[in-house]
CSV table of C-alpha atoms in Angstrom, one decimal:
chain,number,residue,atom,x,y,z
A,1,SER,CA,-12.3,19.4,7.6
A,2,THR,CA,-10.0,16.5,6.7
A,3,VAL,CA,-12.4,14.9,4.3
A,4,ASP,CA,-12.9,18.1,2.4
A,5,SER,CA,-9.1,18.2,1.9
A,6,ALA,CA,-9.5,15.3,-0.6
A,7,LEU,CA,-12.3,16.8,-2.7
A,8,ASP,CA,-11.3,17.0,-6.3
A,9,ALA,CA,-7.9,15.4,-5.6
A,10,ARG,CA,-6.3,13.3,-8.3
A,11,TRP,CA,-3.8,10.6,-8.1
A,12,GLU,CA,-1.4,9.3,-10.8
A,13,VAL,CA,0.9,6.3,-10.9
A,14,ARG,CA,2.9,4.9,-13.8
A,15,LEU,CA,2.3,1.3,-14.5
A,16,SER,CA,4.8,-1.2,-16.0
A,17,GLN,CA,4.0,-4.7,-17.2
A,18,THR,CA,4.5,-5.9,-13.7
A,19,GLY,CA,2.7,-3.3,-11.6
A,20,PRO,CA,3.3,0.2,-10.2
A,21,SER,CA,6.5,1.9,-11.3
A,22,GLY,CA,7.6,4.9,-9.1
A,23,GLU,CA,5.6,7.0,-6.8
A,24,VAL,CA,1.8,7.6,-6.5
A,25,ARG,CA,1.5,11.4,-7.1
A,26,ALA,CA,-1.3,13.5,-6.0
A,27,ASN,CA,-2.2,17.0,-7.3
A,28,ARG,CA,-1.9,18.4,-3.8
A,29,LYS,CA,-1.0,17.3,-0.2
A,30,SER,CA,-2.9,16.6,2.9
A,31,VAL,CA,-2.9,13.8,5.5
A,32,LEU,CA,-5.9,12.2,4.0
A,33,ILE,CA,-4.7,12.5,0.4
A,34,GLY,CA,-1.4,10.8,1.5
A,35,GLN,CA,-3.3,8.0,3.1
A,36,ILE,CA,-5.5,7.5,0.0
A,37,GLY,CA,-2.3,7.5,-2.1
A,38,ALA,CA,-0.9,4.6,-0.1
A,39,ALA,CA,-4.2,2.7,-0.7
A,40,VAL,CA,-4.1,3.5,-4.5
A,41,ARG,CA,-0.7,1.6,-4.7
A,42,LEU,CA,-2.5,-1.5,-3.5
A,43,LEU,CA,-4.9,-1.5,-6.5
A,44,PHE,CA,-2.0,-2.5,-8.7
A,45,PRO,CA,-0.3,-5.7,-7.5
A,46,GLN,CA,3.3,-6.5,-8.4
A,47,LEU,CA,3.3,-9.5,-10.8
A,48,PRO,CA,6.1,-11.5,-12.5
A,49,SER,CA,6.9,-10.3,-16.0
A,50,ASN,CA,6.1,-13.8,-17.4
A,51,GLY,CA,2.6,-13.8,-16.0
A,52,VAL,CA,0.9,-15.8,-13.2
A,53,ARG,CA,-0.5,-19.3,-13.0
A,54,VAL,CA,-2.1,-21.2,-10.2
A,55,GLY,CA,0.7,-22.7,-8.1
A,56,ASP,CA,3.3,-20.0,-8.9
A,57,SER,CA,5.1,-18.3,-6.1
A,58,TRP,CA,7.6,-15.4,-6.2
A,59,GLU,CA,9.4,-12.7,-4.2
A,60,ASP,CA,10.0,-9.1,-5.1
A,61,SER,CA,10.8,-5.8,-3.3
A,62,ALA,CA,10.2,-2.1,-3.8
A,63,VAL,CA,11.0,1.2,-2.2
A,64,TYR,CA,8.6,4.1,-2.7
A,65,PRO,CA,7.6,7.4,-1.0
A,66,VAL,CA,4.5,7.5,1.3
A,67,GLN,CA,2.8,10.3,3.3
A,68,LEU,CA,2.6,9.2,6.9
A,69,ASP,CA,0.5,11.8,8.7
A,70,ALA,CA,2.8,14.9,8.8
A,71,PHE,CA,5.9,12.8,7.7
A,72,ASP,CA,7.3,12.6,4.2
A,73,ALA,CA,8.5,9.0,4.4
A,74,SER,CA,9.9,6.2,2.4
A,75,GLU,CA,8.5,2.6,2.6
A,76,SER,CA,10.5,-0.4,1.6
A,77,SER,CA,8.7,-3.7,1.1
A,78,VAL,CA,9.9,-7.3,0.7
A,79,ARG,CA,7.0,-9.3,-0.6
A,80,THR,CA,6.4,-13.1,-1.0
A,81,SER,CA,3.4,-14.0,-3.1
A,82,LYS,CA,1.6,-17.2,-4.0
A,83,ALA,CA,-1.1,-17.9,-6.6
A,84,SER,CA,-4.0,-20.3,-5.9
A,85,PRO,CA,-7.4,-21.1,-7.5
A,86,GLY,CA,-9.8,-18.2,-7.0
A,87,ALA,CA,-13.4,-18.3,-5.9
A,88,LEU,CA,-14.8,-18.4,-9.4
A,89,PRO,CA,-14.0,-20.9,-12.2
A,90,GLY,CA,-10.9,-19.7,-14.0
A,91,SER,CA,-10.1,-17.0,-11.5
A,92,VAL,CA,-6.8,-16.7,-9.6
A,93,ARG,CA,-6.2,-15.6,-6.0
A,94,ILE,CA,-2.9,-14.1,-5.0
A,95,GLU,CA,-1.9,-13.9,-1.4
A,96,SER,CA,1.1,-11.7,-0.5
A,97,VAL,CA,2.9,-11.3,2.8
A,98,GLU,CA,5.1,-8.2,3.0
A,99,ARG,CA,7.8,-7.1,5.5
A,100,LEU,CA,7.7,-3.3,5.7
A,101,THR,CA,10.2,-0.6,6.8
A,102,ARG,CA,9.3,3.1,7.0
A,103,ASN,CA,11.5,6.1,7.7
A,104,GLY,CA,10.7,9.8,7.4
A,105,LYS,CA,11.0,13.4,8.6
A,106,ALA,CA,8.6,16.2,9.4
A,107,THR,CA,9.2,19.8,10.5
A,108,GLN,CA,6.7,21.4,13.0
A,109,GLY,CA,7.4,24.5,15.0
A,110,GLY,CA,10.9,24.7,13.5
A,111,ARG,CA,11.8,21.3,14.9
A,112,THR,CA,12.6,18.3,12.7
A,113,MET,CA,11.0,15.1,14.0
A,114,THR,CA,11.8,11.6,12.6
A,115,VAL,CA,9.8,8.5,12.3
A,116,SER,CA,11.0,5.0,11.8
A,117,GLY,CA,9.5,1.6,12.2
A,118,VAL,CA,8.8,-1.9,10.9
A,119,GLY,CA,5.8,-4.0,10.3
A,120,GLY,CA,3.9,-6.2,8.0
A,121,ARG,CA,1.2,-6.3,5.4
A,122,GLN,CA,-1.0,-9.2,4.2
A,123,VAL,CA,-2.8,-8.6,0.9
A,124,THR,CA,-5.2,-10.9,-1.0
A,125,TYR,CA,-6.2,-10.3,-4.6
A,126,GLU,CA,-8.8,-12.0,-6.6
A,127,PHE,CA,-8.4,-11.9,-10.4
A,128,SER,CA,-11.2,-12.6,-12.9
A,129,PRO,CA,-10.5,-15.1,-15.6
A,130,GLU,CA,-9.8,-12.1,-17.9
A,131,GLY,CA,-7.0,-10.9,-15.6
A,132,ARG,CA,-8.8,-7.9,-13.9
A,133,VAL,CA,-8.5,-7.4,-10.1
A,134,THR,CA,-12.0,-7.9,-8.8
A,135,THR,CA,-11.3,-7.9,-5.1
A,136,LEU,CA,-8.5,-6.9,-2.8
A,137,ARG,CA,-8.1,-7.1,1.0
A,138,ALA,CA,-5.1,-5.6,2.7
A,139,ARG,CA,-4.2,-5.4,6.4
A,140,ASP,CA,-1.2,-3.5,7.8
A,141,THR,CA,0.4,-3.3,11.2
A,142,LEU,CA,3.4,-1.0,11.8
A,143,ASP,CA,5.2,-0.3,15.0
A,144,LEU,CA,6.7,3.2,14.7
A,145,GLN,CA,9.0,5.4,16.9
A,146,VAL,CA,8.6,9.1,16.6
A,147,ALA,CA,11.7,11.1,17.8
A,148,ILE,CA,11.1,14.7,18.9
A,149,PRO,CA,14.0,17.0,19.5
A,150,GLY,CA,14.3,17.8,23.2
A,151,SER,CA,12.2,14.8,24.3
A,152,PRO,CA,14.2,12.2,26.2
A,153,ASP,CA,12.2,9.2,24.8
A,154,PRO,CA,10.7,8.5,21.4
A,155,VAL,CA,6.9,8.2,21.2
A,156,SER,CA,5.8,4.7,20.3
A,157,VAL,CA,2.9,4.4,17.8
A,158,ARG,CA,1.2,1.3,16.5
A,159,GLN,CA,-0.5,1.9,13.2
A,160,ARG,CA,-3.1,-0.5,11.9
A,161,SER,CA,-5.1,-0.2,8.7
A,162,THR,CA,-7.4,-2.4,6.6
A,163,VAL,CA,-8.4,-1.8,3.0
A,164,THR,CA,-11.1,-3.7,1.2
A,165,ALA,CA,-12.1,-3.0,-2.4
A,166,ARG,CA,-14.3,-4.6,-4.9
A,167,LEU,CA,-14.5,-3.6,-8.6
A,168,ARG,CA,-18.0,-2.5,-9.5
A,169,GLY,CA,-20.0,-5.0,-11.5
A,170,SER,CA,-17.8,-7.9,-10.4
A,171,SER,CA,-18.9,-10.9,-8.5
A,172,PRO,CA,-17.7,-11.1,-4.9
A,173,GLY,CA,-14.7,-13.3,-4.5
Protein backbone atom coordinates (compact mmCIF):
# COMPACT_ATOMS: atom_id res chain seq x y z
CA SER A 1 0.00 0.00 0.00
CA THR A 2 1.01 3.64 -0.42
CA VAL A 3 1.35 4.35 3.31
CA ASP A 4 3.65 1.34 3.72
CA SER A 5 5.97 2.88 1.11
CA ALA A 6 6.91 5.58 3.65
CA LEU A 7 7.74 3.21 6.53
CA ASP A 8 11.33 3.75 7.72
CA ALA A 9 11.83 6.54 5.16
CA ARG A 10 14.27 9.28 6.07
CA TRP A 11 14.52 12.83 4.76
CA GLU A 12 17.51 15.13 4.82
CA VAL A 13 17.84 18.81 4.01
CA ARG A 14 20.81 21.13 4.46
CA LEU A 15 20.04 24.27 6.40
CA SER A 16 21.72 27.62 6.05
CA GLN A 17 21.36 30.63 8.33
CA THR A 18 18.29 31.67 6.35
CA GLY A 19 16.49 28.34 5.85
CA PRO A 20 16.64 25.27 3.56
CA SER A 21 19.56 25.14 1.15
CA GLY A 22 19.19 22.70 -1.73
CA GLU A 23 16.87 19.76 -2.14
CA VAL A 24 15.06 17.66 0.44
CA ARG A 25 16.52 14.18 -0.09
CA ALA A 26 14.85 10.93 0.87
CA ASN A 27 16.52 7.55 1.25
CA ARG A 28 14.15 6.13 -1.40
CA LYS A 29 11.33 7.16 -3.77
CA SER A 30 7.58 6.75 -3.79
CA VAL A 31 4.69 9.11 -4.45
CA LEU A 32 3.97 9.48 -0.73
CA ILE A 33 7.64 9.97 0.17
CA GLY A 34 7.82 12.77 -2.44
CA GLN A 35 4.71 14.45 -1.03
CA ILE A 36 6.07 14.27 2.51
CA GLY A 37 9.38 15.68 1.26
CA ALA A 38 7.55 18.74 -0.09
CA ALA A 39 5.94 19.22 3.33
CA VAL A 40 9.32 18.83 5.10
CA ARG A 41 10.59 21.91 3.22
CA LEU A 42 7.77 23.93 4.83
CA LEU A 43 9.12 23.15 8.31
CA PHE A 44 12.08 25.47 7.64
CA PRO A 45 10.99 28.96 6.56
CA GLN A 46 13.21 31.26 4.51
CA LEU A 47 14.29 34.15 6.73
CA PRO A 48 16.43 37.26 6.13
CA SER A 49 20.08 36.81 7.13
CA ASN A 50 19.86 39.77 9.55
CA GLY A 51 16.96 38.22 11.52
CA VAL A 52 13.27 39.12 11.81
CA ARG A 53 11.46 41.73 13.87
CA VAL A 54 7.76 42.58 14.07
CA GLY A 55 6.93 44.91 11.18
CA ASP A 56 9.62 43.55 8.83
CA SER A 57 8.70 42.49 5.31
CA TRP A 58 10.89 40.90 2.63
CA GLU A 59 10.89 39.05 -0.69
CA ASP A 60 12.90 36.03 -1.73
CA SER A 61 12.85 33.30 -4.33
CA ALA A 62 13.98 29.69 -4.64
CA VAL A 63 14.07 26.84 -7.15
CA TYR A 64 14.12 23.26 -5.89
CA PRO A 65 13.21 19.73 -7.03
CA VAL A 66 9.88 18.18 -5.99
CA GLN A 67 8.23 14.82 -6.56
CA LEU A 68 4.80 15.44 -8.10
CA ASP A 69 3.10 12.04 -8.24
CA ALA A 70 5.00 10.18 -10.99
CA PHE A 71 6.76 13.36 -12.16
CA ASP A 72 10.25 14.46 -11.24
CA ALA A 73 9.64 18.18 -11.24
CA SER A 74 11.14 21.53 -10.39
CA GLU A 75 9.27 24.15 -8.38
CA SER A 76 10.14 27.82 -8.42
CA SER A 77 8.76 30.11 -5.77
CA VAL A 78 8.68 33.88 -5.42
CA ARG A 79 7.71 34.70 -1.85
CA THR A 80 6.63 37.88 -0.05
CA SER A 81 6.68 37.68 3.75
CA LYS A 82 5.63 39.95 6.60
CA ALA A 83 6.25 39.64 10.35
CA SER A 84 3.62 40.66 12.91
CA PRO A 85 3.06 40.05 16.63
CA GLY A 86 2.31 36.40 17.41
CA ALA A 87 -0.41 34.93 19.61
CA LEU A 88 1.83 34.73 22.70
CA PRO A 89 3.75 37.60 24.34
CA GLY A 90 7.13 37.96 22.61
CA SER A 91 6.23 35.59 19.77
CA VAL A 92 6.30 36.48 16.06
CA ARG A 93 3.91 35.46 13.28
CA ILE A 94 5.22 35.37 9.72
CA GLU A 95 2.74 35.30 6.86
CA SER A 96 4.07 34.44 3.43
CA VAL A 97 2.39 34.49 0.03
CA GLU A 98 4.13 32.58 -2.76
CA ARG A 99 3.73 32.45 -6.53
CA LEU A 100 4.60 28.94 -7.70
CA THR A 101 5.63 27.45 -11.04
CA ARG A 102 6.12 23.70 -11.55
CA ASN A 103 7.54 21.80 -14.52
CA GLY A 104 8.47 18.15 -14.83
CA LYS A 105 8.62 14.90 -16.77
CA ALA A 106 7.72 11.27 -16.21
CA THR A 107 8.04 8.16 -18.35
CA GLN A 108 5.32 5.52 -18.32
CA GLY A 109 4.90 2.77 -20.84
CA GLY A 110 7.90 4.11 -22.77
CA ARG A 111 6.21 7.48 -23.30
CA THR A 112 7.45 10.74 -21.81
CA MET A 113 4.73 12.88 -20.29
CA THR A 114 5.22 16.47 -19.17
CA VAL A 115 3.55 18.53 -16.47
CA SER A 116 3.56 22.30 -16.11
CA GLY A 117 1.54 24.73 -14.13
CA VAL A 118 1.24 27.71 -11.85
CA GLY A 119 -0.37 28.42 -8.54
CA GLY A 120 0.02 29.89 -5.11
CA ARG A 121 0.82 29.05 -1.53
CA GLN A 122 -0.07 30.84 1.68
CA VAL A 123 1.99 29.95 4.75
CA THR A 124 1.68 31.20 8.32
CA TYR A 125 4.40 30.48 10.87
CA GLU A 126 4.27 31.15 14.62
CA PHE A 127 7.66 31.53 16.30
CA SER A 128 8.16 31.25 20.06
CA PRO A 129 10.00 34.08 21.85
CA GLU A 130 13.10 31.78 21.68
CA GLY A 131 12.86 31.63 17.87
CA ARG A 132 11.47 28.09 17.39
CA VAL A 133 8.71 27.39 14.89
CA THR A 134 5.76 26.34 17.06
CA THR A 135 3.00 26.22 14.45
CA LEU A 136 2.73 26.29 10.69
CA ARG A 137 -0.24 26.32 8.36
CA ALA A 138 0.19 26.08 4.60
CA ARG A 139 -2.34 25.97 1.78
CA ASP A 140 -1.44 25.34 -1.88
CA THR A 141 -3.48 25.56 -5.06
CA LEU A 142 -1.88 24.61 -8.38
CA ASP A 143 -3.43 24.46 -11.85
CA LEU A 144 -1.46 21.90 -13.85
CA GLN A 145 -1.47 20.67 -17.45
CA VAL A 146 -0.33 17.12 -18.18
CA ALA A 147 0.69 16.52 -21.80
CA ILE A 148 0.59 12.90 -22.96
CA PRO A 149 2.15 11.97 -26.32
CA GLY A 150 -0.51 11.00 -28.83
CA SER A 151 -3.29 12.78 -26.94
CA PRO A 152 -4.75 15.80 -28.72
CA ASP A 153 -5.37 17.84 -25.56
CA PRO A 154 -3.50 18.12 -22.28
CA VAL A 155 -5.22 16.91 -19.13
CA SER A 156 -6.04 19.71 -16.67
CA VAL A 157 -5.51 19.00 -12.98
CA ARG A 158 -6.18 21.25 -10.00
CA GLN A 159 -4.05 20.23 -7.04
CA ARG A 160 -4.88 21.52 -3.56
CA SER A 161 -3.14 20.69 -0.33
CA THR A 162 -3.18 21.84 3.26
CA VAL A 163 -0.45 21.23 5.82
CA THR A 164 -0.85 22.02 9.52
CA ALA A 165 1.85 21.25 12.05
CA ARG A 166 2.38 22.05 15.73
CA LEU A 167 5.59 21.39 17.59
CA ARG A 168 4.98 18.98 20.46
CA GLY A 169 4.96 20.59 23.85
CA SER A 170 4.31 24.06 22.46
CA SER A 171 1.31 26.24 23.15
CA PRO A 172 -1.15 26.53 20.25
CA GLY A 173 -0.70 29.76 18.30
